CSV table of C-alpha atoms in Angstrom, one decimal:
chain,number,residue,atom,x,y,z
A,1,MET,CA,24.9,-4.9,-18.5
A,2,HIS,CA,22.6,-5.6,-21.4
A,3,PRO,CA,23.7,-4.0,-24.6
A,4,ALA,CA,20.3,-2.4,-24.9
A,5,ALA,CA,21.0,-0.3,-21.8
A,6,ALA,CA,23.3,1.8,-23.9
A,7,ALA,CA,20.2,3.2,-25.5
A,8,ALA,CA,18.9,4.6,-22.2
A,9,PRO,CA,19.5,8.3,-21.8
A,10,ARG,CA,20.8,8.0,-18.3
A,11,ASP,CA,23.1,11.0,-18.6
A,12,SER,CA,20.4,13.2,-19.9
A,13,PRO,CA,19.8,16.2,-17.6
A,14,GLN,CA,16.1,15.6,-18.2
A,15,ALA,CA,16.3,11.9,-17.2
A,16,LEU,CA,14.0,11.0,-14.3
A,17,GLY,CA,15.6,9.6,-11.1
A,18,ARG,CA,19.1,9.1,-10.0
A,19,HIS,CA,19.1,5.3,-9.8
A,20,PRO,CA,18.3,3.0,-12.7
A,21,VAL,CA,15.3,0.9,-13.1
A,22,LEU,CA,16.4,-2.8,-13.4
A,23,VAL,CA,14.6,-4.8,-16.0
A,24,VAL,CA,14.8,-8.6,-15.8
A,25,ASP,CA,15.4,-9.4,-19.5
A,26,ASP,CA,14.3,-12.9,-20.2
A,27,GLY,CA,14.4,-12.4,-24.0
A,28,GLY,CA,10.6,-12.1,-24.2
A,29,THR,CA,8.6,-9.5,-25.8
A,30,HIS,CA,7.5,-7.8,-22.6
A,31,ALA,CA,11.1,-7.1,-21.5
A,32,SER,CA,11.9,-5.4,-24.8
A,33,GLU,CA,8.7,-3.5,-24.7
A,34,ILE,CA,9.4,-2.3,-21.1
A,35,GLU,CA,12.9,-1.2,-22.2
A,36,ARG,CA,11.5,0.7,-25.2
A,37,LEU,CA,8.9,2.4,-23.0
A,38,LEU,CA,11.4,3.3,-20.3
A,39,THR,CA,13.7,4.8,-22.9
A,40,ALA,CA,10.7,6.8,-24.3
A,41,MET,CA,10.0,8.0,-20.7
A,42,ARG,CA,13.6,9.1,-20.4
A,43,VAL,CA,14.1,6.8,-17.5
A,44,PRO,CA,17.5,5.4,-16.8
A,45,TRP,CA,17.4,1.6,-16.9
A,46,GLU,CA,19.6,-1.4,-16.9
A,47,ALA,CA,18.7,-4.8,-18.2
A,48,CYS,CA,19.8,-7.9,-16.3
A,49,ALA,CA,19.5,-11.6,-17.2
A,50,PRO,CA,17.3,-13.7,-14.9
A,51,GLY,CA,19.0,-15.5,-12.0
A,52,ALA,CA,22.4,-14.6,-10.6
A,53,ALA,CA,22.8,-11.5,-12.8
A,54,THR,CA,19.6,-10.1,-11.4
A,55,MET,CA,20.7,-10.8,-7.8
A,56,GLU,CA,24.0,-9.1,-8.5
A,57,ALA,CA,22.3,-6.1,-10.0
A,58,VAL,CA,20.0,-5.6,-7.0
A,59,ARG,CA,23.0,-5.3,-4.7
A,60,ARG,CA,23.7,-2.0,-6.4
A,61,GLU,CA,21.3,0.9,-5.8
A,62,ALA,CA,18.2,0.8,-8.0
A,63,ALA,CA,14.9,2.6,-8.2
A,64,CYS,CA,13.0,-0.6,-8.6
A,65,LEU,CA,13.1,-4.0,-10.4
A,66,ILE,CA,10.6,-4.9,-13.1
A,67,THR,CA,10.2,-8.5,-13.9
A,68,PRO,CA,8.0,-10.1,-16.5
A,69,PHE,CA,6.3,-13.4,-15.6
A,70,SER,CA,4.5,-15.6,-18.0
A,71,ASN,CA,3.2,-18.1,-15.5
A,72,GLY,CA,2.1,-16.7,-12.3
A,73,LYS,CA,2.8,-16.2,-8.7
A,74,ASP,CA,5.1,-19.0,-7.5
A,75,ASP,CA,8.0,-17.9,-9.6
A,76,ALA,CA,7.3,-14.3,-8.6
A,77,GLY,CA,7.2,-15.2,-5.0
A,78,SER,CA,10.6,-16.9,-4.9
A,79,LEU,CA,12.2,-14.0,-6.8
A,80,ILE,CA,10.6,-11.4,-4.6
A,81,GLU,CA,11.8,-13.2,-1.5
A,82,ALA,CA,15.3,-13.6,-2.9
A,83,VAL,CA,15.5,-9.9,-3.9
A,84,HIS,CA,14.3,-8.7,-0.6
A,85,GLN,CA,16.9,-10.8,1.2
A,86,VAL,CA,19.6,-8.9,-0.7
A,87,ALA,CA,17.9,-5.5,-1.1
A,88,PRO,CA,15.1,-5.2,1.6
A,89,GLY,CA,12.6,-2.6,0.5
A,90,LEU,CA,13.4,-2.6,-3.1
A,91,ALA,CA,10.2,-2.3,-5.0
A,92,VAL,CA,9.6,-5.2,-7.3
A,93,ILE,CA,7.0,-4.7,-10.1
A,94,VAL,CA,5.7,-7.8,-11.6
A,95,VAL,CA,4.3,-7.9,-15.2
A,96,ILE,CA,1.8,-10.7,-15.8
A,97,ASP,CA,-0.2,-11.5,-18.9
A,98,ASN,CA,-4.0,-11.2,-18.3
A,99,PRO,CA,-3.7,-11.4,-14.5
A,100,ASP,CA,-7.0,-11.9,-12.6
A,101,VAL,CA,-7.6,-10.2,-9.3
A,102,ALA,CA,-6.7,-13.3,-7.3
A,103,ALA,CA,-3.3,-13.6,-9.0
A,104,THR,CA,-2.7,-9.8,-8.4
A,105,VAL,CA,-3.6,-10.0,-4.8
A,106,ALA,CA,-1.4,-13.1,-4.4
A,107,ALA,CA,1.6,-11.4,-5.9
A,108,MET,CA,1.0,-8.3,-3.7
A,109,ARG,CA,0.8,-10.5,-0.6
A,110,LEU,CA,4.1,-12.1,-1.7
A,111,GLY,CA,5.7,-8.6,-1.5
A,112,ALA,CA,5.3,-7.2,-5.0
A,113,HIS,CA,5.1,-3.4,-5.0
A,114,ALA,CA,2.7,-3.6,-7.9
A,115,VAL,CA,1.4,-5.9,-10.7
A,116,ILE,CA,1.1,-4.5,-14.2
A,117,GLU,CA,-0.9,-6.2,-16.9
A,118,GLY,CA,1.2,-7.2,-19.9
A,119,GLY,CA,-1.3,-5.6,-22.2
A,120,ALA,CA,-1.2,-2.3,-20.4
A,121,LEU,CA,2.5,-1.7,-20.0
A,122,ALA,CA,2.5,2.0,-21.0
A,123,THR,CA,0.0,3.2,-18.4
A,124,GLY,CA,1.1,0.7,-15.8
A,125,LEU,CA,4.8,1.8,-16.0
A,126,LEU,CA,3.8,5.5,-16.0
A,127,HIS,CA,1.6,5.0,-13.0
A,128,GLN,CA,3.9,2.7,-10.9
A,129,VAL,CA,7.4,3.7,-11.9
A,130,THR,CA,7.3,7.5,-12.0
A,131,PRO,CA,6.6,7.9,-8.2
A,132,LEU,CA,9.4,5.5,-7.4
A,133,LEU,CA,11.9,7.5,-9.6
A,134,GLN,CA,10.9,10.7,-7.9
A,135,SER,CA,11.8,9.3,-4.5
A,136,SER,CA,15.0,7.5,-5.6
B,1,MET,CA,-15.6,-4.3,31.1
B,2,THR,CA,-16.4,-6.7,28.4
B,3,ALA,CA,-15.1,-5.9,24.9
B,4,PRO,CA,-17.9,-5.4,22.4
B,5,SER,CA,-18.4,-8.3,19.9
B,6,PRO,CA,-16.8,-7.9,16.5
B,7,THR,CA,-19.0,-6.5,13.8
B,8,VAL,CA,-18.7,-6.9,10.1
B,9,PHE,CA,-19.5,-3.6,8.4
B,10,ILE,CA,-20.8,-4.0,4.9
B,11,VAL,CA,-20.6,-1.0,2.6
B,12,ASP,CA,-22.2,-1.5,-0.8
B,13,ASP,CA,-24.6,0.7,-2.8
B,14,ASP,CA,-26.5,-2.4,-4.1
B,15,GLU,CA,-29.3,-3.2,-1.7
B,16,ALA,CA,-29.5,-6.8,-2.9
B,17,VAL,CA,-25.8,-7.3,-2.2
B,18,ARG,CA,-26.1,-5.7,1.2
B,19,SER,CA,-29.0,-7.9,2.2
B,20,SER,CA,-27.4,-11.1,1.0
B,21,LEU,CA,-24.1,-10.4,2.6
B,22,ARG,CA,-25.8,-9.4,5.9
B,23,MET,CA,-27.7,-12.6,5.9
B,24,LEU,CA,-24.6,-14.7,5.0
B,25,ILE,CA,-22.6,-13.1,7.8
B,26,ARG,CA,-25.3,-13.4,10.4
B,27,SER,CA,-25.8,-17.1,9.4
B,28,VAL,CA,-22.4,-17.9,10.9
B,29,GLY,CA,-23.2,-16.0,14.1
B,30,LEU,CA,-21.4,-12.8,13.4
B,31,GLN,CA,-22.9,-9.3,13.9
B,32,ALA,CA,-23.3,-7.4,10.7
B,33,ARG,CA,-24.2,-3.8,9.9
B,34,ALA,CA,-24.9,-2.5,6.4
B,35,PHE,CA,-24.5,0.9,4.8
B,36,GLY,CA,-25.4,2.1,1.3
B,37,LEU,CA,-22.9,4.9,1.2
B,38,ALA,CA,-19.3,5.3,2.3
B,39,THR,CA,-20.1,8.6,4.0
B,40,GLU,CA,-22.9,6.9,6.0
B,41,PHE,CA,-20.3,4.4,7.3
B,42,LEU,CA,-17.7,7.1,8.1
B,43,GLU,CA,-20.2,9.2,10.0
B,44,SER,CA,-21.0,6.3,12.3
B,45,TYR,CA,-17.6,4.7,12.5
B,46,ASP,CA,-16.3,4.1,16.0
B,47,PRO,CA,-12.7,2.9,16.2
B,48,ASP,CA,-13.4,1.3,19.5
B,49,VAL,CA,-15.8,-1.2,18.0
B,50,PRO,CA,-13.8,-4.3,16.8
B,51,GLY,CA,-14.5,-5.8,13.4
B,52,CYS,CA,-13.8,-5.5,9.7
B,53,VAL,CA,-15.2,-3.8,6.7
B,54,VAL,CA,-16.5,-5.5,3.5
B,55,LEU,CA,-16.3,-2.7,1.0
B,56,ASP,CA,-17.5,-2.4,-2.5
B,57,VAL,CA,-15.0,-0.6,-4.8
B,58,ARG,CA,-17.3,1.2,-7.1
B,59,MET,CA,-20.0,3.3,-5.4
B,60,PRO,CA,-21.7,6.6,-6.3
B,61,GLY,CA,-20.2,9.5,-4.4
B,62,MET,CA,-17.3,8.4,-2.3
B,63,SER,CA,-15.7,5.3,-3.8
B,64,GLY,CA,-14.4,2.4,-1.8
B,65,LEU,CA,-10.8,3.4,-2.4
B,66,GLU,CA,-11.6,6.9,-1.3
B,67,MET,CA,-13.2,5.6,1.9
B,68,GLN,CA,-10.2,3.4,2.5
B,69,GLN,CA,-7.9,6.5,2.2
B,70,GLU,CA,-10.2,8.4,4.6
B,71,LEU,CA,-9.9,5.6,7.1
B,72,ASN,CA,-6.1,5.7,6.7
B,73,ARG,CA,-6.1,9.4,7.2
B,74,ARG,CA,-8.0,8.8,10.5
B,75,GLY,CA,-5.4,6.3,11.5
B,76,ALA,CA,-8.0,3.5,11.5
B,77,THR,CA,-6.6,0.0,11.6
B,78,ILE,CA,-9.8,-1.9,10.8
B,79,PRO,CA,-9.1,-4.5,8.1
B,80,VAL,CA,-10.8,-3.8,4.8
B,81,VAL,CA,-11.9,-6.6,2.5
B,82,PHE,CA,-12.7,-5.1,-0.9
B,83,ILE,CA,-15.3,-6.7,-3.2
B,84,THR,CA,-15.6,-5.7,-6.9
B,85,GLY,CA,-17.7,-6.7,-9.8
B,86,HIS,CA,-15.0,-5.9,-12.2
B,87,GLY,CA,-11.6,-7.7,-12.7
B,88,ASP,CA,-9.8,-4.4,-12.3
B,89,VAL,CA,-6.2,-5.2,-11.7
B,90,PRO,CA,-4.9,-1.6,-11.2
B,91,MET,CA,-7.6,-1.0,-8.7
B,92,ALA,CA,-6.7,-4.2,-6.8
B,93,VAL,CA,-3.0,-3.0,-6.8
B,94,GLU,CA,-4.0,0.4,-5.5
B,95,ALA,CA,-6.1,-1.0,-2.7
B,96,MET,CA,-3.4,-3.4,-1.6
B,97,GLN,CA,-0.8,-0.7,-1.7
B,98,HIS,CA,-3.0,1.3,0.6
B,99,GLY,CA,-3.2,-1.6,3.1
B,100,ALA,CA,-6.3,-3.5,2.0
B,101,PHE,CA,-6.6,-6.8,3.9
B,102,ASP,CA,-7.9,-8.5,0.8
B,103,PHE,CA,-9.6,-8.0,-2.5
B,104,LEU,CA,-12.3,-10.3,-3.8
B,105,GLN,CA,-13.9,-10.4,-7.2
B,106,LYS,CA,-17.6,-11.0,-7.7
B,107,PRO,CA,-19.1,-13.5,-8.1
B,108,PHE,CA,-17.4,-15.2,-5.2
B,109,ARG,CA,-18.3,-18.4,-3.2
B,110,ASP,CA,-19.9,-17.7,0.1
B,111,GLN,CA,-17.2,-19.6,1.9
B,112,ASP,CA,-14.4,-17.6,0.3
B,113,LEU,CA,-15.9,-14.4,1.7
B,114,LEU,CA,-16.5,-15.9,5.1
B,115,ASP,CA,-12.9,-17.2,5.2
B,116,ARG,CA,-11.6,-13.8,4.5
B,117,VAL,CA,-13.9,-12.1,7.0
B,118,GLN,CA,-12.7,-14.6,9.7
B,119,ARG,CA,-9.1,-13.9,8.9
B,120,ALA,CA,-9.8,-10.1,8.9
B,121,LEU,CA,-11.5,-10.4,12.3
B,122,GLU,CA,-8.5,-12.3,13.6
B,123,ARG,CA,-6.1,-9.6,12.3
B,124,ASP,CA,-8.2,-6.9,14.0
B,125,ALA,CA,-8.2,-8.8,17.3
B,126,GLN,CA,-4.4,-9.2,17.1
B,127,THR,CA,-3.9,-5.5,16.3
B,128,ARG,CA,-6.1,-4.5,19.2
B,129,THR,CA,-4.3,-6.8,21.7
B,130,ALA,CA,-1.0,-5.3,20.6
B,131,PHE,CA,-2.4,-1.8,20.9
B,132,THR,CA,-3.7,-2.5,24.4
B,133,ALA,CA,-0.3,-4.0,25.5
B,134,ARG,CA,1.5,-0.9,24.2
B,135,ALA,CA,-1.0,1.4,26.0
B,136,THR,CA,-0.3,-0.5,29.2
B,137,ILE,CA,3.4,0.0,28.8
B,138,ARG,CA,3.0,3.7,28.1
B,139,GLU,CA,0.9,4.0,31.3
B,140,ARG,CA,3.6,2.3,33.3
B,141,ILE,CA,6.3,4.5,31.8
B,142,GLN,CA,4.2,7.6,32.7
B,143,SER,CA,4.2,6.3,36.3
B,144,LEU,CA,8.1,6.6,36.5
B,145,THR,CA,9.8,9.6,38.1
B,146,PRO,CA,12.1,11.6,35.8
B,147,ARG,CA,15.1,10.0,37.5
B,148,GLU,CA,13.7,6.5,37.2
B,149,LEU,CA,13.0,7.2,33.5
B,150,GLU,CA,16.6,8.3,33.0
B,151,VAL,CA,17.8,5.1,34.8
B,152,MET,CA,15.5,3.0,32.6
B,153,ARG,CA,16.9,4.6,29.5
B,154,LEU,CA,20.5,3.9,30.5
B,155,VAL,CA,19.8,0.4,31.8
B,156,THR,CA,18.1,-0.5,28.5
B,157,MET,CA,21.1,0.8,26.7
B,158,GLY,CA,23.1,-2.0,28.4
B,159,LYS,CA,25.0,0.2,30.8
B,160,ALA,CA,26.2,-1.1,34.1
B,161,ASN,CA,24.9,0.4,37.4
B,162,LYS,CA,28.4,1.7,38.2
B,163,VAL,CA,28.5,3.5,34.8
B,164,ILE,CA,25.0,4.9,35.2
B,165,GLY,CA,25.9,6.2,38.7
B,166,ALA,CA,28.9,8.0,37.3
B,167,GLU,CA,26.9,9.5,34.5
B,168,LEU,CA,24.1,10.7,36.8
B,169,GLY,CA,26.4,11.7,39.6
B,170,VAL,CA,24.8,9.3,42.1
B,171,SER,CA,26.1,6.3,44.0
B,172,GLN,CA,25.8,2.8,42.6
B,173,ARG,CA,23.5,1.9,45.5
B,174,THR,CA,21.1,4.7,44.5
B,175,VAL,CA,21.1,3.4,40.9
B,176,GLU,CA,20.2,0.0,42.3
B,177,ILE,CA,17.3,1.4,44.2
B,178,HIS,CA,16.0,3.3,41.2
B,179,ARG,CA,16.5,0.2,39.0
B,180,ALA,CA,14.5,-1.9,41.4
B,181,HIS,CA,11.6,0.7,41.3
B,182,VAL,CA,11.8,0.7,37.5
B,183,MET,CA,11.5,-3.1,37.3
B,184,GLU,CA,8.6,-3.1,39.8
B,185,LYS,CA,6.6,-0.3,38.2
B,186,MET,CA,7.2,-1.6,34.7
B,187,GLN,CA,6.3,-5.1,36.0
B,188,ALA,CA,9.4,-6.4,34.1
B,189,SER,CA,10.5,-9.9,35.1
B,190,SER,CA,13.9,-9.5,33.5
B,191,LEU,CA,16.2,-6.9,31.8
B,192,ALA,CA,15.2,-8.5,28.5
B,193,ALA,CA,11.6,-7.9,29.2
B,194,LEU,CA,12.3,-4.3,30.1
B,195,VAL,CA,14.3,-3.8,26.9
B,196,ARG,CA,11.3,-5.2,24.9
B,197,MET,CA,9.0,-2.8,26.6
B,198,ALA,CA,11.3,0.2,25.9
B,199,LEU,CA,11.5,-0.8,22.2
B,200,ASP,CA,7.7,-1.2,22.0
B,201,ALA,CA,7.2,2.2,23.6
B,202,ALA,CA,9.8,3.8,21.2
B,203,GLU,CA,8.1,2.2,18.2
B,204,THR,CA,4.7,3.5,19.4
B,205,THR,CA,6.2,7.0,19.8
B,206,ASP,CA,7.9,6.8,16.3
B,207,ASN,CA,4.6,5.8,14.7
B,208,SER,CA,2.5,8.3,16.5
């Protein structure tokens, strides 16, 4: 587990959801911003390094997986496919900087649950993650 | 009876957009009908007419997304291609989450829209073919007697005639006769085909 996960109030009786939100932490600014916002939302979360650690994490129960992408749909597609082989139905939320509609639709067609703009993380997380937590 | 030709329904509050899209779609030999309001389209919507919808997201009154949700509430399967003048990512996400076939940002190339419309029409045709096949299976199932239905259920569970006979309290020969009737009425060429029909029927029931 990422050391930052210790900051998440997952034992709080007011925390949302039973299962943690997984955040693919690539060391970028989006990952740390996502973690900060989830903590502020009192959402239990776990950080995981990209690659094998992510695949290991999705084998356990999770509310959803949030993954930042700096460069578009191809990487997102292979990750979503790999995640869904291990955890079919797990919602994968992709964070992209300045996505256009075509990139958004492409990611959704590849199986993303949602695309959030990197510049609108707060509203995007609130809008997309909260319903998933309520059903987890 | 011949199935009606597919129609592309254009719903956009901008008269100029409606006219140009109608002309574009007719130019490739497809039928097109245009509506200026979502409510106008919904009032005339006939689920038996094959086609697809080209739908503007932002309209006065009922928005494109609200119209899509109303179609979903009605159980409509007609594919919806959204068009928008704004690069609104959250809106595209919401539309796709609610089952939009595609989402296109204006200005778009004519061919891009035509390609999407063609694919949407193909999807609609596939959906209708599958629906018709399932309706046929349901009709065949309804033609079975209660005992034949019971035999079909047990056969498709993989049970042998002897076991079925014991469960139903009838002879193996009687089971064989019922089984033959089931295969004939269901027009099943093999046990595998019968199982597929049973699964299709169960899926339809679950989804209804």
